mmCIF file of C-alpha atoms in Angstrom:
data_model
loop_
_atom_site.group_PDB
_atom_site.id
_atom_site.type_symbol
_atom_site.label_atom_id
_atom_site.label_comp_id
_atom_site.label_asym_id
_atom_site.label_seq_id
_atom_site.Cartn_x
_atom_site.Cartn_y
_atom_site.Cartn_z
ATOM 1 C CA UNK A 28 202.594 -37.807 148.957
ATOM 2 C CA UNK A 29 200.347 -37.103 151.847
ATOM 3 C CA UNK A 30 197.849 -39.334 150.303
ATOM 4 C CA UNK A 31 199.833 -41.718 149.373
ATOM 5 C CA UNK A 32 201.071 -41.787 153.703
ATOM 6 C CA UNK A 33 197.685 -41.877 154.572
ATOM 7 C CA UNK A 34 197.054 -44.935 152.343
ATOM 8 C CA UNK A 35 199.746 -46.602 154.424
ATOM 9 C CA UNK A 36 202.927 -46.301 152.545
ATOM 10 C CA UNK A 37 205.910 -45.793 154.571
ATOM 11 C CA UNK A 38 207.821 -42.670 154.061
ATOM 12 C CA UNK A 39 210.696 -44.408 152.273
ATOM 13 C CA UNK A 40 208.614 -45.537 149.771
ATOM 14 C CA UNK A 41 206.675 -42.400 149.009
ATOM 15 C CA UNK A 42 209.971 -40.709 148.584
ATOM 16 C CA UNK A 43 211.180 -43.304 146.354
ATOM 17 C CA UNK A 44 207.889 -43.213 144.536
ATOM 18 C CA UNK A 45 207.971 -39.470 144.029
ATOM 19 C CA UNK A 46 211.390 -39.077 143.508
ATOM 20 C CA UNK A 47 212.439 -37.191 146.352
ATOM 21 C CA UNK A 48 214.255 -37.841 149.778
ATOM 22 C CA UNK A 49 212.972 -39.419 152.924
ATOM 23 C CA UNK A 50 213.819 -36.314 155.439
ATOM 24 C CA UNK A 51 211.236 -34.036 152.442
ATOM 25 C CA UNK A 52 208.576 -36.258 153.207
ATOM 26 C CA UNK A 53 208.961 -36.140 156.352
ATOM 27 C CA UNK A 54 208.959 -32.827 156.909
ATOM 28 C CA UNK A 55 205.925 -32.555 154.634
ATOM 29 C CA UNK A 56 203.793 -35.129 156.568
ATOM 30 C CA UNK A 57 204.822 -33.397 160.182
ATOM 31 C CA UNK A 58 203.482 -30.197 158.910
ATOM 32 C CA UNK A 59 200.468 -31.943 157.546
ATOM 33 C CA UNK A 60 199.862 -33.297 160.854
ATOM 34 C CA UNK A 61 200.393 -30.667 162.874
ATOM 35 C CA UNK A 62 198.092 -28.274 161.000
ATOM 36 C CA UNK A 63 195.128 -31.334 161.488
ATOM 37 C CA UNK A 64 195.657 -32.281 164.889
ATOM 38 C CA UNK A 65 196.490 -28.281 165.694
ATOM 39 C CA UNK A 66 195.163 -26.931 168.963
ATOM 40 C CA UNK A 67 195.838 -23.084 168.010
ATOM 41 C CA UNK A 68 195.252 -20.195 165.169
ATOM 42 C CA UNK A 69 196.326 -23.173 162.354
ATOM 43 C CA UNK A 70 192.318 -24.106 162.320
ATOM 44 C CA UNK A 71 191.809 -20.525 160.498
ATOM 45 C CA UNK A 72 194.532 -20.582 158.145
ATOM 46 C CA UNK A 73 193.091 -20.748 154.230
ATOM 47 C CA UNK A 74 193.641 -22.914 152.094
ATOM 48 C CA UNK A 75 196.536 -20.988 149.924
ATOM 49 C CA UNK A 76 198.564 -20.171 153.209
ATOM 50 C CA UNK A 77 198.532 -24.439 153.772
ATOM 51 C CA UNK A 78 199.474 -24.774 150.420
ATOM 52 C CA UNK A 79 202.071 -21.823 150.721
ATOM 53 C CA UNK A 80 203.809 -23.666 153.927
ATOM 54 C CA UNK A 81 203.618 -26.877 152.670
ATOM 55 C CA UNK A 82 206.159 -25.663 149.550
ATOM 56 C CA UNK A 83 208.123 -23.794 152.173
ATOM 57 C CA UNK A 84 208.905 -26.913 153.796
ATOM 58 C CA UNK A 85 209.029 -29.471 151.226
ATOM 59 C CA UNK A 86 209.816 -27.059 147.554
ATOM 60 C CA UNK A 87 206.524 -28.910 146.061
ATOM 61 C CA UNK A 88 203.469 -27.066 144.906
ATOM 62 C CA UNK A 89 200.302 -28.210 144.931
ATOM 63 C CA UNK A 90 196.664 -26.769 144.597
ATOM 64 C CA UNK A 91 194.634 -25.189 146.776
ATOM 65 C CA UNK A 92 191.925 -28.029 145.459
ATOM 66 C CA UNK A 93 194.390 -30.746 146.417
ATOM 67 C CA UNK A 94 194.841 -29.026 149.337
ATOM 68 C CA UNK A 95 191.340 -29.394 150.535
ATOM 69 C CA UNK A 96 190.751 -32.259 149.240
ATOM 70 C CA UNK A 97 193.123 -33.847 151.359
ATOM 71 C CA UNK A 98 191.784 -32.175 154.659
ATOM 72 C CA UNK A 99 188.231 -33.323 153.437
ATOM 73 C CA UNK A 100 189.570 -36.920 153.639
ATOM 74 C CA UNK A 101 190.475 -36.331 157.388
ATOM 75 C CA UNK A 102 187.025 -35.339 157.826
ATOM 76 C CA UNK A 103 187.860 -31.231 158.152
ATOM 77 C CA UNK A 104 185.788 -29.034 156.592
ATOM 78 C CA UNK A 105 185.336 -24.903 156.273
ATOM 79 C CA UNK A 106 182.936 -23.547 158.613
ATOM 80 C CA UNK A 107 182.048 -20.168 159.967
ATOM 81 C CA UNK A 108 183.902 -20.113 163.506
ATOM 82 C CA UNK A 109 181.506 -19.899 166.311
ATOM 83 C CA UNK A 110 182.060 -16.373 168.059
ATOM 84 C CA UNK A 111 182.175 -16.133 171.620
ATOM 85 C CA UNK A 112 182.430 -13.443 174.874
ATOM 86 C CA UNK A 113 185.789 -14.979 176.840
ATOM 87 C CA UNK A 114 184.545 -15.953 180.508
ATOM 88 C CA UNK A 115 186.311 -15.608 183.409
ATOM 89 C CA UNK A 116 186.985 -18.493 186.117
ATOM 90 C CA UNK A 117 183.924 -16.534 188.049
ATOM 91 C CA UNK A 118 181.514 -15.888 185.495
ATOM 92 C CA UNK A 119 182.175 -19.714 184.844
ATOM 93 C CA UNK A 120 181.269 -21.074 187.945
ATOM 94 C CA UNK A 121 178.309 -18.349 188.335
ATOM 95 C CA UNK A 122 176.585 -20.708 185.243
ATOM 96 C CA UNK A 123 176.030 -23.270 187.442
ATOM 97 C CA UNK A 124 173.829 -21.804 189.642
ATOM 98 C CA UNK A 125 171.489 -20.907 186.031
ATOM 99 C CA UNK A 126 168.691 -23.326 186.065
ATOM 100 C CA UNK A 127 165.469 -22.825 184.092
ATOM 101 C CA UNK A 128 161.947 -24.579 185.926
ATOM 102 C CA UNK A 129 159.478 -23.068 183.546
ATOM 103 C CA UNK A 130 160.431 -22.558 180.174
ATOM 104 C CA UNK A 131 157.021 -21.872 178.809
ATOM 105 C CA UNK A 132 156.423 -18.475 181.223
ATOM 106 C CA UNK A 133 159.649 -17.296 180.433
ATOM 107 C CA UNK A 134 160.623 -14.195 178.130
ATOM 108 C CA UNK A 135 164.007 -14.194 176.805
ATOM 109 C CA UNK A 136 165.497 -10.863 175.639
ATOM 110 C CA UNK A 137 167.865 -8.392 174.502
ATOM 111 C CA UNK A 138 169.150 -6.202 172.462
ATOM 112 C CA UNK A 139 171.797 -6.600 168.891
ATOM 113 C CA UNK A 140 173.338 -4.753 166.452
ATOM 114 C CA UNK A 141 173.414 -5.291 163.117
ATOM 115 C CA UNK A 142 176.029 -3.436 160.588
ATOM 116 C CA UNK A 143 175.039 -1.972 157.519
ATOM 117 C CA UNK A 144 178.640 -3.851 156.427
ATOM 118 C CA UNK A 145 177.711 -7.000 158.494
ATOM 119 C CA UNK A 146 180.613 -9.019 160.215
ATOM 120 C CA UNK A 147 183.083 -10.956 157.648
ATOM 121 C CA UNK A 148 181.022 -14.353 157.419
ATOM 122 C CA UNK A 149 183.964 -15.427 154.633
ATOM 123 C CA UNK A 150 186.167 -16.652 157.346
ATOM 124 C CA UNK A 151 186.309 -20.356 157.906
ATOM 125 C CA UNK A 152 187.560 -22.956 160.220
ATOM 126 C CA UNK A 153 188.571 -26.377 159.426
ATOM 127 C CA UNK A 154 186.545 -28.809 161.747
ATOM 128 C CA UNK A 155 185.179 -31.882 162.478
ATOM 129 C CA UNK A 156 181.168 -32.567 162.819
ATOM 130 C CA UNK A 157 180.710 -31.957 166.148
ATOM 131 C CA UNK A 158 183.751 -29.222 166.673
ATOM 132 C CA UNK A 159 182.355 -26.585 166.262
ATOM 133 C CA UNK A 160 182.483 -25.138 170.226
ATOM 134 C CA UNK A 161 186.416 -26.271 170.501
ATOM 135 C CA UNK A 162 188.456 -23.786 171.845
ATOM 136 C CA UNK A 163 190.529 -24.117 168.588
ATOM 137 C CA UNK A 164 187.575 -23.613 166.303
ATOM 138 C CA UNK A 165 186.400 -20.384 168.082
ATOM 139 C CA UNK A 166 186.858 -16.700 167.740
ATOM 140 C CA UNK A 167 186.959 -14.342 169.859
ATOM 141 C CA UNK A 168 184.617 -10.991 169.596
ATOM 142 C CA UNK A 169 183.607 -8.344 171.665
ATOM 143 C CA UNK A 170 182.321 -5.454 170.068
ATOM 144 C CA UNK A 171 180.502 -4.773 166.298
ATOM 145 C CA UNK A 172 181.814 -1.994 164.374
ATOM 146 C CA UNK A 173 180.555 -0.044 161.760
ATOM 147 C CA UNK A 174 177.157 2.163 160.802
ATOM 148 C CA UNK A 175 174.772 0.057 163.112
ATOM 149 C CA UNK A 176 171.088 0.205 164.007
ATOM 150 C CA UNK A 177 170.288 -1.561 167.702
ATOM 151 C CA UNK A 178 167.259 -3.498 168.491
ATOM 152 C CA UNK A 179 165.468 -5.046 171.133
ATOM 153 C CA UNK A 180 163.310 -8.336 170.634
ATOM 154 C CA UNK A 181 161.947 -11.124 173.471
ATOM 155 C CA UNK A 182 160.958 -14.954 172.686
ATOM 156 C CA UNK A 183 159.310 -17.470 174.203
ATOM 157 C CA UNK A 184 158.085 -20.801 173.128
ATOM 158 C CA UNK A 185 154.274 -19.789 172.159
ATOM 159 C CA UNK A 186 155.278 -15.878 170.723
ATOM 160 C CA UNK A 187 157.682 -12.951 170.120
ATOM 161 C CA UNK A 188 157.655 -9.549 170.994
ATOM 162 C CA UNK A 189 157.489 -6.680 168.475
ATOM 163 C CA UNK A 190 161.099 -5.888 167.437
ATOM 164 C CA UNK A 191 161.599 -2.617 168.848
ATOM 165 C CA UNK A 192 164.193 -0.254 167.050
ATOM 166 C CA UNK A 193 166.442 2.013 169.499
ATOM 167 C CA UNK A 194 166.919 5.478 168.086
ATOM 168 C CA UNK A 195 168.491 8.330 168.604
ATOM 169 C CA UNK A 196 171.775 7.183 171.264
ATOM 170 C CA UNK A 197 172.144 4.802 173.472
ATOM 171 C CA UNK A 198 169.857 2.840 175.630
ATOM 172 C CA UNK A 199 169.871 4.170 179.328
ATOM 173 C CA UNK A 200 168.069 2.846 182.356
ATOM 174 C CA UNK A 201 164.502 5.433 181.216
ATOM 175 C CA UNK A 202 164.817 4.538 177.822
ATOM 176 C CA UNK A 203 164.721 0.736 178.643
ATOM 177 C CA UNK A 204 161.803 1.307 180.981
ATOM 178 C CA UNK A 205 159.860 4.018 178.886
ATOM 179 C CA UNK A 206 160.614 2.715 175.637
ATOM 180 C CA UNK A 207 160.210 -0.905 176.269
ATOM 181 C CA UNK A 208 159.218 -2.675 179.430
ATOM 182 C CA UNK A 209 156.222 -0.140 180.364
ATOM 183 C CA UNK A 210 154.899 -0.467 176.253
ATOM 184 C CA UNK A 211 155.994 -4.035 175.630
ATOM 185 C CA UNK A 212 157.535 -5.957 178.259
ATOM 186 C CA UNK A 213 154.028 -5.321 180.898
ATOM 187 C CA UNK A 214 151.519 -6.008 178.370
ATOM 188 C CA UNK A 215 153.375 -8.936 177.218
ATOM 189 C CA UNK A 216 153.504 -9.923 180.972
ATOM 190 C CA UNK A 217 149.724 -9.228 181.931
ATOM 191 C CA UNK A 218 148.546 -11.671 178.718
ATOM 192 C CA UNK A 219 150.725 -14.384 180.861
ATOM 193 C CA UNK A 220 150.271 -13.486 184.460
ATOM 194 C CA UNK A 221 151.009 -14.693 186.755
ATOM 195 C CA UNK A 222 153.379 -16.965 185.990
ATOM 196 C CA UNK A 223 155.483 -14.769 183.864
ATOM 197 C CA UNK A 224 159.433 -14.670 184.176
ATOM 198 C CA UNK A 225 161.345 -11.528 182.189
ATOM 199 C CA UNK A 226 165.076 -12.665 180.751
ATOM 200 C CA UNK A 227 167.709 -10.279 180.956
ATOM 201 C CA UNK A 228 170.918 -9.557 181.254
ATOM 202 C CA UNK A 229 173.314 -7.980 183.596
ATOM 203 C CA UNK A 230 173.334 -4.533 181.134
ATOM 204 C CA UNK A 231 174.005 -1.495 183.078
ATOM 205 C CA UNK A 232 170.142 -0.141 181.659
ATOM 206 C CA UNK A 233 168.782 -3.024 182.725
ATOM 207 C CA UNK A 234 169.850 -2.885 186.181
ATOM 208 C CA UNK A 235 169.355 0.448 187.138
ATOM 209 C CA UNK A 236 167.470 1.406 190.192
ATOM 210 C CA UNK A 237 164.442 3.043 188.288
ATOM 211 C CA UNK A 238 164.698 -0.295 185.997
ATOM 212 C CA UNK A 239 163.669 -2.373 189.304
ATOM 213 C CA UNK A 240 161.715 -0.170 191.087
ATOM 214 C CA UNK A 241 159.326 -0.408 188.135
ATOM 215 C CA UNK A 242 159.765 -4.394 187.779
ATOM 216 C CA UNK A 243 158.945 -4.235 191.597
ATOM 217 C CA UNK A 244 155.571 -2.423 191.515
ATOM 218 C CA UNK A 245 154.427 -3.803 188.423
ATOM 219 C CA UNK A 246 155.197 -7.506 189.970
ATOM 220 C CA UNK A 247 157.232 -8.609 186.930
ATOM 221 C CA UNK A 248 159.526 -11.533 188.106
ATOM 222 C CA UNK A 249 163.062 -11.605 186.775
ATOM 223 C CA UNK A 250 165.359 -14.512 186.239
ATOM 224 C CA UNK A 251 169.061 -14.496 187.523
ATOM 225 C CA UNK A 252 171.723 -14.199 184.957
ATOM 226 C CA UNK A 253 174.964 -14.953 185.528
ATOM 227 C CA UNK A 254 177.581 -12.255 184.550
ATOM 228 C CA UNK A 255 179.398 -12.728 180.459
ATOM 229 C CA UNK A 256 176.639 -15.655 179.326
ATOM 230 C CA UNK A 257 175.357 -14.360 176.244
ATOM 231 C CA UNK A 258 175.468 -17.938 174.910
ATOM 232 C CA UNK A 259 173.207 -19.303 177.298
ATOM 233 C CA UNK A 260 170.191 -16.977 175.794
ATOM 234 C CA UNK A 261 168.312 -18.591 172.797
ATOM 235 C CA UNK A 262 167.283 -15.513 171.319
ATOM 236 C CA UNK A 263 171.213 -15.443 170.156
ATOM 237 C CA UNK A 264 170.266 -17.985 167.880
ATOM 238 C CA UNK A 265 167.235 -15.784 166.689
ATOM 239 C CA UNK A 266 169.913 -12.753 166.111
ATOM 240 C CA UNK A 267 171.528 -15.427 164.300
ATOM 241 C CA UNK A 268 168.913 -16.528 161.871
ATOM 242 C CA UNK A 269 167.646 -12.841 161.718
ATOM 243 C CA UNK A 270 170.884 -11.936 159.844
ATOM 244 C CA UNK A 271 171.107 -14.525 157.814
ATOM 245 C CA UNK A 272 167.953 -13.898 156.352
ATOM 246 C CA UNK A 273 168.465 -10.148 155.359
ATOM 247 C CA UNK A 274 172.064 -11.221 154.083
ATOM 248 C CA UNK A 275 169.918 -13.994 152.026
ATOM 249 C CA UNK A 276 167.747 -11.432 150.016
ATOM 250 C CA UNK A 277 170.902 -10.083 148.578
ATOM 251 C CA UNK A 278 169.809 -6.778 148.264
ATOM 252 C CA UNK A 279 172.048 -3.527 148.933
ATOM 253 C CA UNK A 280 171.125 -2.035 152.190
ATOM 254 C CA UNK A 281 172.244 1.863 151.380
ATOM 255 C CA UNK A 282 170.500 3.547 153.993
ATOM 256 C CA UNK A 283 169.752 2.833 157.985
ATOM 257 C CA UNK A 284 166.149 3.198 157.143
ATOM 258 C CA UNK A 285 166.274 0.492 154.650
ATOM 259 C CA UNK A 286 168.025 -1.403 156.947
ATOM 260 C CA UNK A 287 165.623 -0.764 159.822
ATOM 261 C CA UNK A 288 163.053 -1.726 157.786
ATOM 262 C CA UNK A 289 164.274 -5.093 156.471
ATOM 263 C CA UNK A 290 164.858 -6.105 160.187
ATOM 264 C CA UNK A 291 161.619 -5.346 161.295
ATOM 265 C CA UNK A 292 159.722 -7.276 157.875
ATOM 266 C CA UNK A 293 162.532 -10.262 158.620
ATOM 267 C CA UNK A 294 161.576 -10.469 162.323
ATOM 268 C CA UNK A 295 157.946 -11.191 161.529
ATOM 269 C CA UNK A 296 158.986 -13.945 159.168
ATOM 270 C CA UNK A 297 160.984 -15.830 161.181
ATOM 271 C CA UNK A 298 158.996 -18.991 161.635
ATOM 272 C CA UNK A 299 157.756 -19.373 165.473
ATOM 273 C CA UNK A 300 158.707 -23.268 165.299
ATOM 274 C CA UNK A 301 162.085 -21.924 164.511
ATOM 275 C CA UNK A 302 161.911 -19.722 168.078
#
């Protein structure tokens, strides 16, 4: 019916065609529409729940196949929702004071967790091309749970960092100085002195007083970041790819060590025209 309303048939005649009444059709095709055109949490129901409302309002039962076929005709199709930190009105307009004037000096970085059970990628949106970032299509997520290791990596356009593993707690103001900017972060920064610019965040280890003292006498410029803007660093999309490729090897991940280790071989191989 909903194809046969789409084709251009009025709902009269699809009801006389299928051998139902008008006010069933149209109930049918006002769900139909409102689950496409939806602006809330309709974008993440699957395909069985569709198919489950549509024969709550209508007593027909179709597939789940017919289901998606017909939302492939309106050009929706089942994506993994993009995942983002909610900003605030502030942090919002703090973004447009974020400019970048030398991309090639500058080392972006931070730290990620990755799960030994690694975040549900079976959920799916239905979207457009080029919907992906709609409010609609989005969800919300703050924290990772779960058995995790943490790491720390930087990128820039002509070279990485090594991908340093965080052990043993939490990362404090020391440990960020001792464990990575005085081993990593300064050599990395004398090889591109002087023009060298260090990315990161607003972390509570990375701005604490013994953090910028030591930034401060080893001349190590840092960039301005404005508050909740994870999105705006491109070594997200590294975190990004870096998962997918240990999830691609399909291979159980029993231990943290074996996990550790994966990430660190996986890190390598990412391609630097990728970065």
């Amino acid at each position: 019916a909903i194809g046969m309303l789409q084709g251009g048939m009025t709902q009269r005649e699809v009801a006389d065609t299928v051998g139902t009444s008008q006010s069933v059709i149209s109930r049918a095709w006002n769900r139909f529409r409102s689950m496409v055109e939806a602006d809330n949490g309709n974008r993440f129901m699957p395909a069985v729940s569709l198919q489950n409302d549509l024969q709550d309002a209508t007593g027909v039962r179709v597939s789940t196949q017919t289901v998606r076929r017909r939302l492939h005709e309106v050009g929706l199709r089942a994506r993994r929702p993009a995942v983002r930190v909610p900003p605030s009105g502030a942090h919002k307009l703090a973004r447009l004071q974020w400019t970048l004037n030398q991309w090639g000096t500058v080392l972006f970085t931070d730290e990620s967790r990755f799960c030994m059970n690694f975040l549900d990628r079976r959920r799916r949106v239905w979207r457009r091309p080029g919907e992906r970032n709609l409010p609609q299509n989005v969800v919300q997520h703050d924290r990772i749970g779960g058995s995790t290791v943490m790491v720390w990596g930087g990128i820039s356009m002509g070279a990485r960092t090594e991908l340093v593993i965080i052990e043993n707690g939490s990362l404090t103001g020391q440990r960020y100085r001792d464990e990575i900017l005085r081993p990593v972060v300064r050599p990395y920064a004398g090889a591109m002195w002087p023009d060298f610019v260090l990315m990161d965040d607003n972390a509570g280890p990375h701005r604490a007083r013994l953090v910028t003292e030591f930034l401060e006498e080893e001349g190590i410029s840092r960039m301005e970041w404005p508050a909740q803007s994870p999105d705006l660093n491109p070594i997200e999309h590294i975190w990004e790819q870096l998962q997918s490729r240990v999830q691609a090897l399909q291979v159980p991940l029993g231990t943290r060590v074996e996990l550790r280790t994966t990430l660190l071989e996986e890190w390598q191989a990412i391609p630097q025209q990728n970065i």
